Coordinates of C-alpha atoms in Angstrom, one line a residue:
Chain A
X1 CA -35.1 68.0 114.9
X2 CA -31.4 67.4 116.2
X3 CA -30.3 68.2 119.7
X4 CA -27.8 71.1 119.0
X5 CA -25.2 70.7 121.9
X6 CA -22.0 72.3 122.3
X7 CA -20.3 68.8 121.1
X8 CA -22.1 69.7 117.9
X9 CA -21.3 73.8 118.0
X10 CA -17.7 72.6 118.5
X11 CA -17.0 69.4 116.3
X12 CA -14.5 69.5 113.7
X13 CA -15.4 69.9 109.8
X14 CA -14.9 66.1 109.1
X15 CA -17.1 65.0 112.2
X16 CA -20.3 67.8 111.3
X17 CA -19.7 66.1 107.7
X18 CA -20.2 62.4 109.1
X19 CA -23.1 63.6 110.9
X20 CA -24.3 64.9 107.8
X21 CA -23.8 61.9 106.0
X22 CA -25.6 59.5 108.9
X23 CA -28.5 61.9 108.7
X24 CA -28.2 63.0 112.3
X25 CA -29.4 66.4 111.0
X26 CA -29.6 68.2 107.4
X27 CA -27.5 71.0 106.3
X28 CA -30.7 73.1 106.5
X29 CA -30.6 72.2 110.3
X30 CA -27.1 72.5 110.7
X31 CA -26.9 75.9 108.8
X32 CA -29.3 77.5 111.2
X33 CA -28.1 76.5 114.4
X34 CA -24.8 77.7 113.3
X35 CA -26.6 81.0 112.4
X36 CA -28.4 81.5 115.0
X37 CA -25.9 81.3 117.4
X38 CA -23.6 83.5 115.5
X39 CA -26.4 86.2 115.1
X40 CA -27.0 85.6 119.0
X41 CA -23.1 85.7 120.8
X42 CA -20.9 87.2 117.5
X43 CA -21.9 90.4 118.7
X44 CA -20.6 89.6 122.5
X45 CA -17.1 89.2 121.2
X46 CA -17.8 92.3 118.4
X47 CA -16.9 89.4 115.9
X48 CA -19.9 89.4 113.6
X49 CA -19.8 92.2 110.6
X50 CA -22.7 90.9 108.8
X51 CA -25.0 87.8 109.3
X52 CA -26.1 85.8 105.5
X53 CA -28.7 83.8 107.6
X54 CA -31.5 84.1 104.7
X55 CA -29.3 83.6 102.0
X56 CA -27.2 80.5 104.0
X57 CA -30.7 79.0 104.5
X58 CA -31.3 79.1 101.2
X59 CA -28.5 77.6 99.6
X60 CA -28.4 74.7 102.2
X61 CA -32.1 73.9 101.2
X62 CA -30.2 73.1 97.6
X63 CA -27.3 71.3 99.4
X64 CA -30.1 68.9 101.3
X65 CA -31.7 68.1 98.0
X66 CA -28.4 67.0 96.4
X67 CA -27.7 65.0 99.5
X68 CA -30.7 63.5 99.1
X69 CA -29.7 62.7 95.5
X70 CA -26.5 61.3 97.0
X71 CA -24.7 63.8 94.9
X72 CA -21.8 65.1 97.0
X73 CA -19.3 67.3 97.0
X74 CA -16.5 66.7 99.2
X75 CA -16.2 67.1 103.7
X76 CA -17.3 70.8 103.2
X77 CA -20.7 70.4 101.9
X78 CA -23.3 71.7 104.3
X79 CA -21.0 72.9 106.2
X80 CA -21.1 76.3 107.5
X81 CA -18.4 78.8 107.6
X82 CA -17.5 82.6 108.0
X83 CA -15.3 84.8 106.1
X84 CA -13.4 88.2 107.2
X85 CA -14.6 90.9 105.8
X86 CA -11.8 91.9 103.6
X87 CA -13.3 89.4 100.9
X88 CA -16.2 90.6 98.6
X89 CA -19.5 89.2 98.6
X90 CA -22.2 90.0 95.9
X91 CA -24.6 92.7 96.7
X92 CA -23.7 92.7 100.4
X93 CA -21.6 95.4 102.3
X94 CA -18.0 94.7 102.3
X95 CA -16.6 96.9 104.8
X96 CA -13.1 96.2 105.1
X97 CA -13.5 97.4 109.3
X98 CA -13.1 100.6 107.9
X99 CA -15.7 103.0 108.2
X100 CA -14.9 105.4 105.3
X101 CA -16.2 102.0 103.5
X102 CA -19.2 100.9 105.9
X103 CA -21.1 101.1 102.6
X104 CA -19.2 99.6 99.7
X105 CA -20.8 97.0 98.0
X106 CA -19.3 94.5 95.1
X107 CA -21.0 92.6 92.4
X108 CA -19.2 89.9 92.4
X109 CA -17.6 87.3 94.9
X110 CA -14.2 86.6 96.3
X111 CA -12.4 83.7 94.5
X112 CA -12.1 82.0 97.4
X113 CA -15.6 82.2 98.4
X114 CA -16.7 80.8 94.5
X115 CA -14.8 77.9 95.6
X116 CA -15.8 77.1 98.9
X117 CA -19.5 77.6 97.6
X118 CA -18.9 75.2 94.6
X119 CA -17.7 72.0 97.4
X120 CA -20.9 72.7 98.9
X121 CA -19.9 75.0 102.2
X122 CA -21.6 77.5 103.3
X123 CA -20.8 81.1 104.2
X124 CA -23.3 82.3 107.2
X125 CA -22.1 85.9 107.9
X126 CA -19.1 88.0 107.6
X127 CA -16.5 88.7 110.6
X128 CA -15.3 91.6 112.0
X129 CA -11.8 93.2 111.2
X130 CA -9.0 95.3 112.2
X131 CA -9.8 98.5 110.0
X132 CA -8.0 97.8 107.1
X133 CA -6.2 95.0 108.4
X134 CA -3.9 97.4 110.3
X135 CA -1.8 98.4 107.1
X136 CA -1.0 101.5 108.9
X137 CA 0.1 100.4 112.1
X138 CA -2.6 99.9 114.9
X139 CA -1.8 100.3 118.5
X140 CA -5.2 99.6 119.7
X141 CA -7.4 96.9 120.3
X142 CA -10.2 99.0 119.1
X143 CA -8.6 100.1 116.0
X144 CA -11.9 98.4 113.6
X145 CA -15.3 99.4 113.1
X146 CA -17.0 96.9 114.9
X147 CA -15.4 97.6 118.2
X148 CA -12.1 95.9 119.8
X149 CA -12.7 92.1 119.0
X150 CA -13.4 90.4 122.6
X151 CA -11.8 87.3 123.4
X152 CA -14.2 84.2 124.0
X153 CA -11.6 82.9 126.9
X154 CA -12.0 86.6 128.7
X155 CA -13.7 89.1 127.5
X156 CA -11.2 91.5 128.8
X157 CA -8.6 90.0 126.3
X158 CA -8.2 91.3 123.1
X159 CA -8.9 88.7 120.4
X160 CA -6.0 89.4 117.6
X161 CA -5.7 91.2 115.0
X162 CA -5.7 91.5 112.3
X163 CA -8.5 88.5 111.7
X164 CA -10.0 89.0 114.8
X165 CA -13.4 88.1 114.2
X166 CA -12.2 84.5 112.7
X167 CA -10.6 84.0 115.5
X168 CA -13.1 84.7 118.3
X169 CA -15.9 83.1 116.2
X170 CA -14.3 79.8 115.3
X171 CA -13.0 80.0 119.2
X172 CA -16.5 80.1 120.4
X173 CA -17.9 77.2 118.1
X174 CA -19.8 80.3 116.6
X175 CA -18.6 78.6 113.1
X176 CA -16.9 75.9 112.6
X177 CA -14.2 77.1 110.3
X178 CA -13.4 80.7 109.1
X179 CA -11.1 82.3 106.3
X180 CA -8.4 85.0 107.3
X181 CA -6.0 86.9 105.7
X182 CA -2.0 87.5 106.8
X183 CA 0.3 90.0 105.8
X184 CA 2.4 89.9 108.5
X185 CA 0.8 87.7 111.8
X186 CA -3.0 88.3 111.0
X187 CA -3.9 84.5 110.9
X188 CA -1.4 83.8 113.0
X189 CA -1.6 86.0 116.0
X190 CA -5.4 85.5 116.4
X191 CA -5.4 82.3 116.0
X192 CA -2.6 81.7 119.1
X193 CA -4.7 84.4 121.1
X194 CA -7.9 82.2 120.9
X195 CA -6.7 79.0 121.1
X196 CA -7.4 77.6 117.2
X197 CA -5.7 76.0 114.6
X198 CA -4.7 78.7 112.0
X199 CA -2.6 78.0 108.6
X200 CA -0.7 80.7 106.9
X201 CA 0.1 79.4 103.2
X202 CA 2.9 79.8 100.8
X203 CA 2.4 82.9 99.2
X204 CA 0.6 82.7 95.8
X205 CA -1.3 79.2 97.0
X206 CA -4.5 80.7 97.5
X207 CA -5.9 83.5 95.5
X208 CA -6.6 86.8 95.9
X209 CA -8.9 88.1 93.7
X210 CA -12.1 90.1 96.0
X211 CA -9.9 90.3 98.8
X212 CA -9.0 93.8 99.9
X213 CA -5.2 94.7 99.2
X214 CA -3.0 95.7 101.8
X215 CA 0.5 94.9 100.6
X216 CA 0.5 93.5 96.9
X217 CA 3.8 91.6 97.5
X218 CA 2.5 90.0 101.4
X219 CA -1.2 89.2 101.5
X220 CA -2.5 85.8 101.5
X221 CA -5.5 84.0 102.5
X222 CA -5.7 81.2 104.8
X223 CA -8.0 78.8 107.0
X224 CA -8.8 79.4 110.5
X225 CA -10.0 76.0 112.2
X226 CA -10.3 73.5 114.7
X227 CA -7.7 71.5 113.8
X228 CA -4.7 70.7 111.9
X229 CA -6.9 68.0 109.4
X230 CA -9.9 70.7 109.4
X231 CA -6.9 73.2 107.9
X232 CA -5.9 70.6 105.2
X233 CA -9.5 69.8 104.1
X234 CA -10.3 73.8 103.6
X235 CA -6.5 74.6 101.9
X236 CA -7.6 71.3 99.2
X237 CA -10.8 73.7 98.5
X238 CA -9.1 77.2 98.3
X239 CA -5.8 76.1 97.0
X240 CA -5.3 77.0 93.5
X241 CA -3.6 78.8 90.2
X242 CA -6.1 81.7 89.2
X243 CA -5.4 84.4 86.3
X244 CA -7.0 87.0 88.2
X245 CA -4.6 86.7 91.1
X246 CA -1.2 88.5 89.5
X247 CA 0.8 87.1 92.3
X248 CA -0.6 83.3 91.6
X249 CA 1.8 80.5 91.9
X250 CA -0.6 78.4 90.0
X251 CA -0.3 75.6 91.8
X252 CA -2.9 73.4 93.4
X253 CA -2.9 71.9 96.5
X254 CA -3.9 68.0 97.7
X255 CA -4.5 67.4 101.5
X256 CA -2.7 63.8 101.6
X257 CA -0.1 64.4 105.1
X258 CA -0.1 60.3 104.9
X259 CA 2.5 60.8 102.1
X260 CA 4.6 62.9 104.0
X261 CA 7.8 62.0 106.2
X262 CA 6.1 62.0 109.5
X263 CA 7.7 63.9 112.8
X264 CA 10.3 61.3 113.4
X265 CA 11.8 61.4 110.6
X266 CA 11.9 65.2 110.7
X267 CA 15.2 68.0 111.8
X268 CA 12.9 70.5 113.8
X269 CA 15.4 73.7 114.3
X270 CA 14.6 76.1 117.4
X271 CA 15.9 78.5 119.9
X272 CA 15.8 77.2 123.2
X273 CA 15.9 81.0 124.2
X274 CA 12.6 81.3 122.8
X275 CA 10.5 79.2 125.2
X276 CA 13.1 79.3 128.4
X277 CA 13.7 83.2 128.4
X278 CA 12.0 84.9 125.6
X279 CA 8.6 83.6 126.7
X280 CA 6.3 85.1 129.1
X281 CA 7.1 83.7 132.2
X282 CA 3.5 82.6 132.7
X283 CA 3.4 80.7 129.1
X284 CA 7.2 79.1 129.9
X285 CA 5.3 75.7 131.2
X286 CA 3.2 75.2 128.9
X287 CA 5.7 76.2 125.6
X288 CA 8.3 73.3 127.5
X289 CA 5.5 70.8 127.6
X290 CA 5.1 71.5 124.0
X291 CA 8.6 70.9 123.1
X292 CA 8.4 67.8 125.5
X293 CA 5.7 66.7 123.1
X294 CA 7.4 67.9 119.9
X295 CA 10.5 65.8 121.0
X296 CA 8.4 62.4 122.0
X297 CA 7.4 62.4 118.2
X298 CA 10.6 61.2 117.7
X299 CA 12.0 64.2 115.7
X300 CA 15.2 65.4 115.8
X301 CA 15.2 68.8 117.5
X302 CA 18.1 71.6 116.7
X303 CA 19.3 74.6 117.9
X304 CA 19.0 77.5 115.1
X305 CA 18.5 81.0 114.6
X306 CA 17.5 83.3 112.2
X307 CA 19.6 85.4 110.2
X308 CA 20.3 88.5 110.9
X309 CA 18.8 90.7 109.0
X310 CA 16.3 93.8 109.7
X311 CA 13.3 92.2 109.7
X312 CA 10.8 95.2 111.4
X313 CA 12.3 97.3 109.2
X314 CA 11.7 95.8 106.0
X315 CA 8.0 94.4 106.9
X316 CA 7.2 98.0 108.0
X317 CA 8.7 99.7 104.7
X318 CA 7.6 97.6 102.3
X319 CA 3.7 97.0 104.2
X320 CA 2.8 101.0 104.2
X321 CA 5.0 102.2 101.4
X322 CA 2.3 99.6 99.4
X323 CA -0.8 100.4 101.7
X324 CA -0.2 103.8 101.2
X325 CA -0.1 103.2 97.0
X326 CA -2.9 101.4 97.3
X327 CA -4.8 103.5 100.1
X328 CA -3.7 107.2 98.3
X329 CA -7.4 108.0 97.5
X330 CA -8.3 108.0 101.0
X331 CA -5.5 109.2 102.3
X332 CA -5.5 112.4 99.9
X333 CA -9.2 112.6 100.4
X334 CA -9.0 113.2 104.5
X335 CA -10.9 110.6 104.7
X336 CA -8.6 108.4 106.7
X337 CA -9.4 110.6 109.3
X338 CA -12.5 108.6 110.3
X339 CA -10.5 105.5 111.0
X340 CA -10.6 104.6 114.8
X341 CA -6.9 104.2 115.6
X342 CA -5.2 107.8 115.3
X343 CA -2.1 105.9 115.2
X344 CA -3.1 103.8 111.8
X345 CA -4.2 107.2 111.2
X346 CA -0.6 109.1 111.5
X347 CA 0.8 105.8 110.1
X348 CA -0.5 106.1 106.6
X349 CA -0.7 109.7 106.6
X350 CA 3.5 108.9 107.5
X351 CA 3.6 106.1 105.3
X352 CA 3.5 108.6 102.1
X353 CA 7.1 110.4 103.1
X354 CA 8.5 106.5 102.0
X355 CA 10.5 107.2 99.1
X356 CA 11.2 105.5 96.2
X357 CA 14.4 104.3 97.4
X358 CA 13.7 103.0 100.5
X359 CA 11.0 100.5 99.0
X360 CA 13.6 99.5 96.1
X361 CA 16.1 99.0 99.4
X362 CA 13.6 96.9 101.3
X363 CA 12.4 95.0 98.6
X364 CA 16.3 94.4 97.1
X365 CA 17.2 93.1 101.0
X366 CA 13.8 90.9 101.0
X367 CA 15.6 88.9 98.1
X368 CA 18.4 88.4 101.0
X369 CA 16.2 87.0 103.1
X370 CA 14.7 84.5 100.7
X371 CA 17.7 83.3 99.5
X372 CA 18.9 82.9 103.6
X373 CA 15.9 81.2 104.7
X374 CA 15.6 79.0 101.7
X375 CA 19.3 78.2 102.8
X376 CA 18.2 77.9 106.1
X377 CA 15.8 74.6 105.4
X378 CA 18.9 72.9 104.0
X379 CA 20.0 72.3 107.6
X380 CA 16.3 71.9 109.1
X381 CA 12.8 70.8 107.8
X382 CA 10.7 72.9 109.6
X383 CA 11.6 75.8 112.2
X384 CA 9.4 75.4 115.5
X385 CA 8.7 78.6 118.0
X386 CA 5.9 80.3 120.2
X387 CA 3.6 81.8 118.1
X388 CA 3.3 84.9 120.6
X389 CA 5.9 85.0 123.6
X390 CA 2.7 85.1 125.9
X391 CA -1.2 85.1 126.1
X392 CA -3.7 87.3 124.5
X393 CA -2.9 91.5 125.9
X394 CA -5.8 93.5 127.5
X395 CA -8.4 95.2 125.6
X396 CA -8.1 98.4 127.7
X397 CA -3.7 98.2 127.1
X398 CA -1.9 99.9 124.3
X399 CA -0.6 96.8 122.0
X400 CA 3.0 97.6 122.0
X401 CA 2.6 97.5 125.7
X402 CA 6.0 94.9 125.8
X403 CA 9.0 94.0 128.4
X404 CA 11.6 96.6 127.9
X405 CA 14.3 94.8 125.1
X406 CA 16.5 95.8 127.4
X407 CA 14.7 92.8 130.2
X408 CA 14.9 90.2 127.3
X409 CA 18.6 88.2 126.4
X410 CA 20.3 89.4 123.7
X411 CA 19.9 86.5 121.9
X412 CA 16.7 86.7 119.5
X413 CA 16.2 83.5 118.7
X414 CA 13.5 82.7 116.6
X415 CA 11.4 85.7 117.9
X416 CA 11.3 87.4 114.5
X417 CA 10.2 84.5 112.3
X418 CA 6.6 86.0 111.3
X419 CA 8.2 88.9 109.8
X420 CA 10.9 86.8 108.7
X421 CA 8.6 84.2 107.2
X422 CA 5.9 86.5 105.7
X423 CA 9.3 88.3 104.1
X424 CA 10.1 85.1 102.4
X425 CA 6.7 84.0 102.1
X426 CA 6.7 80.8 103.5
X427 CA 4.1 78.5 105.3
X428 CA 3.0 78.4 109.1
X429 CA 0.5 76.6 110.9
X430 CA -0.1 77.7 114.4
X431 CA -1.3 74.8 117.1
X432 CA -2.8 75.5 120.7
X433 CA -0.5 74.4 123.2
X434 CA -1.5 74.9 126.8
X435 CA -2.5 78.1 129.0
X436 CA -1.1 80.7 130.8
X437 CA -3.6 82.3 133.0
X438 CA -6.5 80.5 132.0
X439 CA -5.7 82.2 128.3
X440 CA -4.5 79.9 125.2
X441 CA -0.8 80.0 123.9
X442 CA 0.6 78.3 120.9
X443 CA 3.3 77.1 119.2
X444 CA 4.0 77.8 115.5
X445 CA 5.9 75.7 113.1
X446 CA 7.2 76.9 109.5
X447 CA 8.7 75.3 106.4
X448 CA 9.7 75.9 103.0
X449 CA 7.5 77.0 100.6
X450 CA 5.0 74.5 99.8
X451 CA 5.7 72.4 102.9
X452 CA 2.1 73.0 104.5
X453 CA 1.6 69.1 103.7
X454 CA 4.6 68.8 106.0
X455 CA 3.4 71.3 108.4
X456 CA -0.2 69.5 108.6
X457 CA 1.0 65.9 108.8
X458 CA 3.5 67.5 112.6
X459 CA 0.1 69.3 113.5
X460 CA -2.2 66.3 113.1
X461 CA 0.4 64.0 114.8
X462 CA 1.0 67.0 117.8
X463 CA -3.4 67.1 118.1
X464 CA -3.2 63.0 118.4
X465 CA -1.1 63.1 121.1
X466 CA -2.6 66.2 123.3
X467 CA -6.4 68.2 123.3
X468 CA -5.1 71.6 123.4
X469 CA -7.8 72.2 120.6
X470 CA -10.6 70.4 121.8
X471 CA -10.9 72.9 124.8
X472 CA -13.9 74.9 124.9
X473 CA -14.0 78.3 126.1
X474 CA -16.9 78.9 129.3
X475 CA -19.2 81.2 127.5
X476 CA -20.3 84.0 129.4
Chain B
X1 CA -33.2 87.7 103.4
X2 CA -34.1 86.8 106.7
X3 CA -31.3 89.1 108.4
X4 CA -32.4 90.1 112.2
X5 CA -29.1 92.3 112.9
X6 CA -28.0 95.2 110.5
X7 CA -24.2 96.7 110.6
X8 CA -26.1 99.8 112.2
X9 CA -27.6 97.4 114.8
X10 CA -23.9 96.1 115.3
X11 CA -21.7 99.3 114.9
X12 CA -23.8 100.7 118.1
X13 CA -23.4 97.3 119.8
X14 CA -19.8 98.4 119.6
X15 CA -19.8 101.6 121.4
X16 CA -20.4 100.0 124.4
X17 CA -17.0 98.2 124.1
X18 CA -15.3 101.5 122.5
X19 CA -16.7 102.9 126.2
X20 CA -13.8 100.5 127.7
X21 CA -11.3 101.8 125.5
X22 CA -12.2 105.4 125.9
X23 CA -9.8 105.6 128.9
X24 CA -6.8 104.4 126.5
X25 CA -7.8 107.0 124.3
X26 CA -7.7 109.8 126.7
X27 CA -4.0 109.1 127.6
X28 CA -3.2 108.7 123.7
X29 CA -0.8 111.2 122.2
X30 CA -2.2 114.3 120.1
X31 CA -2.1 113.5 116.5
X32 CA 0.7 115.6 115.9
X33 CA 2.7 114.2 117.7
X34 CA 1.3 110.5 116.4
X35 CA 2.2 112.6 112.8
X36 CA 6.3 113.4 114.0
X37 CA 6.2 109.9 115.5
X38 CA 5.1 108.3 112.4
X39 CA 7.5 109.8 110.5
X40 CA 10.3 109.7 112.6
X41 CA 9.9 106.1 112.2
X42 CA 9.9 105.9 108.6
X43 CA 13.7 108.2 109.3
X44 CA 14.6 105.3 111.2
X45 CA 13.8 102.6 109.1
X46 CA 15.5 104.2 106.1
X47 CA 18.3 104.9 108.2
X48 CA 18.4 101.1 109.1
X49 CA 17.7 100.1 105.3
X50 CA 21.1 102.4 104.4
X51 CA 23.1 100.3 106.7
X52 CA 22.7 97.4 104.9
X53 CA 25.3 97.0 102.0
X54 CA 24.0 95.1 98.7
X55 CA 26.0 93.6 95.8
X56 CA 24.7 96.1 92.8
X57 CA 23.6 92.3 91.1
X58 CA 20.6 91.9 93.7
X59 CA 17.2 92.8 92.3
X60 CA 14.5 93.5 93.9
X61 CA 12.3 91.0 94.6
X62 CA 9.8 92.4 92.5
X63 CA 9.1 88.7 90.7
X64 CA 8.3 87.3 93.9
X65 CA 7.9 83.8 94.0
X66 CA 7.9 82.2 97.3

């Protein structure tokens, strides 16, 4: 029997699969370390929705007999993984954090989960939520079923939202990857808060089909990880054209950052505002160290900003007006009353008074802003800024607890590129970069659509040269 | 299935952490005013949406493709 440390509980995706391969331990091993511990600490951080130990043990008995036929599958086989639980999963609960839904069950799986079990990985329990992934508007760390998700580098932090359980279990080597979802910052945010490696893909990349819908026109799926490569090995698997996905770009997607142009031959645009002023005072030393790093790549940094356009409004407008479509039966019902934020509540209860025209507006404006930030990545190749300004909030504050705008420069700099970004549907990988107060902060670099080759060849260069994501959190 | 912990089992795990939130709660708005709030923001935003002038020739972007 293998000697489970923490270097095991914390290794990335293609080290667990070398280990696999040498025979240091067998996936049934593997699988119930993993689960154990998840069973044991996912409820400290309010991260676990539902543990799948009996049937992960199960399926990694039949992964262990094809290893021993030598018949593999690819870096994920045997290795195990969680999923937020927004994606469907035969015969078990699928709760969405909501309780009006504690007891909806599918009969069939996600797409994305079909595909991650056909390389061989395997899914050991499903992670907690914001209720509904905060289509309404959430103010509250608390705003899920499962409790506020807990932080793994304080407790007293609030984990991110809207993935929050990814984040806090991949942060405390609970799994060693997870799958999130974004509609605007939800694999993002999260992943910055806990100090992971989180991609955002193009929208359209990865399908949707058994994955709750928030906002038809703004959900995607992505990987939440250890590290850049870890990112690019789960993408190749999820990746993918599929029929039952309307808003499917049918494309696939091939981890090989080898064939990319590498950092120095790269125009990285940013807003020095962001990390000298914007910033969190606390985070500024760590965000300039980042750029330090950034600039000893060799790549060519510029000065940029977005256009200016109303981002909050349109993400806002276009977000409920479709939660609201999509959420009418429970809204009508009353039933949204038994959601645990009553400003999600009041939100999609509010949501409804959207008119007609106001959507059209939004959504005639979001062609703007495509055709600006496509124009945008004629001058740069990626756009670099902090993920969040500062470190993870506390659980017991309101979340739009924020500096005064009238404290911050006028100049926004880059501050509005998730909105901006999920508007246009574009890529973003978010990398740990330091501390502030003992709590992770990250940078976040975006490209055009399609770029996350791009994207993962800069993160896997930035990871060579520092171990921002190879710190551990001190489990309490 | 071997599972030791059921949602109930978790769900009540939570409470103790809703405890820490319970004094956010108390200072939270009434949900009426949450309800004028909510809809004084969806004012705002359409007021911010009028602003914005558009060439009659842009489309939504109903056909999204990133």
């Amino acid at each position: 029997m293998a000697d489970f440390t923490d270097d095991i509980f914390f290794a990335t995706i293609t080290e667990l699969n070398a280990k696999l391969k040498a025979r240091a331990f067998s996936a049934v091993e593997l699988v119930r370390a993993f689960a154990q511990r998840l069973e044991q600490l996912g409820p400290r951080y309010n991260a676990l929705a539902l543990p799948l130990t009996g049937p992960a043990l199960k399926r990694a008995k039949f992964i262990d007999s094809e290893l021993k036929r030598e018949r593999t599958r690819g870096p994920l086989q045997g290795i195990p993984f969680g999923a937020k639980d927004l994606l469907s999963t035969a015969g078990h609960p699928t709760t969405w954090g909501a309780r009006p839904y504690a007891d909806q069950v599918f009969d069939y799986d996600a797409a994305v989960l079909q595909k991650l079990e056909k390389t061989g990985a395997v899914l050991i329990g499903k992670l907690a939520m914001v209720e509904l992934a905060g289509g309404g508007g959430y103010n509250i760390a608390g705003a899920s079923m499962f409790g506020p998700g807990l932080n793994p580098w304080d407790r007293t932090r609030w984990s991110g939202g809207s993935s929050s359980g990814s984040g806090s279990a991949v942060a405390a080597g609970l799994v060693p990857f997870a799958i999130g979802s974004e509609t605007s910052d939800s694999i993002l945010t999260p992943a910055a808060f806990c100090g992971i490696t989180g991609l955002r893909p193009t929208y359209g990349l990865v399908s949707r089909h058994g994955a709750m819908a928030l906002s038809w026109t703004m959900d995607k799926l992505g990987p939440m990880c250890r590290s850049a490569e870890d990112c690019g090995l789960v993408l190749e698997v999820i990746a993918g054209g599929d029929a039952n996905d309307p808003g499917s770009a049918h494309k696939s997607f091939h981890y090989t950052p080898q064939y990319y142009r590498q950092a120095k031959d790269l125009r990285i645009g940013y807003a020095p505002v962001d990390f000298a002023e914007r910033a969190d005072p606390s985070a500024r030393p760590a965000f300039e160290q980042a750029l330090a790093v950034i600039r000893e790549t060799g790549a060519q940094l510029i000065e940029t900003r977005l256009p200016d356009l109303p981002y909050g409004a349109l993400t806002s407008t276009i977000i409920v007006a479709e939660a609201c479509s999509i959420f009418e039966p429970l809204i009508s019902s009353g039933k949204v009353d038994q959601l645990a934020d009553p400003k999600q509540i009041a939100g999609l209860k509010g949501g409804l008074e959207i008119s007609a025209q106001d959507y059209l507006k939004a959504m005639r404006i979001r062609t703007v802003v495509q055709q600006k930030i496509r124009r945008l990545f004629a001058d740069v190749d990626v756009l670099l800024a902090p993920t969040r300004l500062g470190p993870a909030p506390k659980v017991s504050e309101p979340l739009d607890h924020r500096p005064p705008e009238s404290t911050m420069p006028k100049d926004l700099g880059l501050s509005t590129l998730i909105p901006a970004a999920n508007l246009a549907g574009i890529p973003a990988l978010s990398l740990p970069c330091g501390f502030a107060g003992g709590l992770p902060v990250a940078i976040q670099l975006a490209g055009p659509a399609f770029s996350e080759n791009v994207l993962l060849a800069i993160g896997k260069e930035f990871q060579a040269r520092t171990d921002w994501h190879r710190k551990r959190p001190k489990l309490e | 299935m071997n599972d030791k912990i059921t949602r109930r089992r978790l769900a009540a795990a939570a409470l103790s952490s809703a405890a820490a939130l319970h004094a956010v709660s108390e200072q939270a708005p009434a949900p009426d005013d949450l309800n004028a709030t909510a809809r004084e923001q969806v004012r705002k935003h359409s007021e911010t949406l009028a602003k914005f002038d558009l060439p009659m020739s842009t489309e939504p972007a109903f056909q999204f493709k990133a």
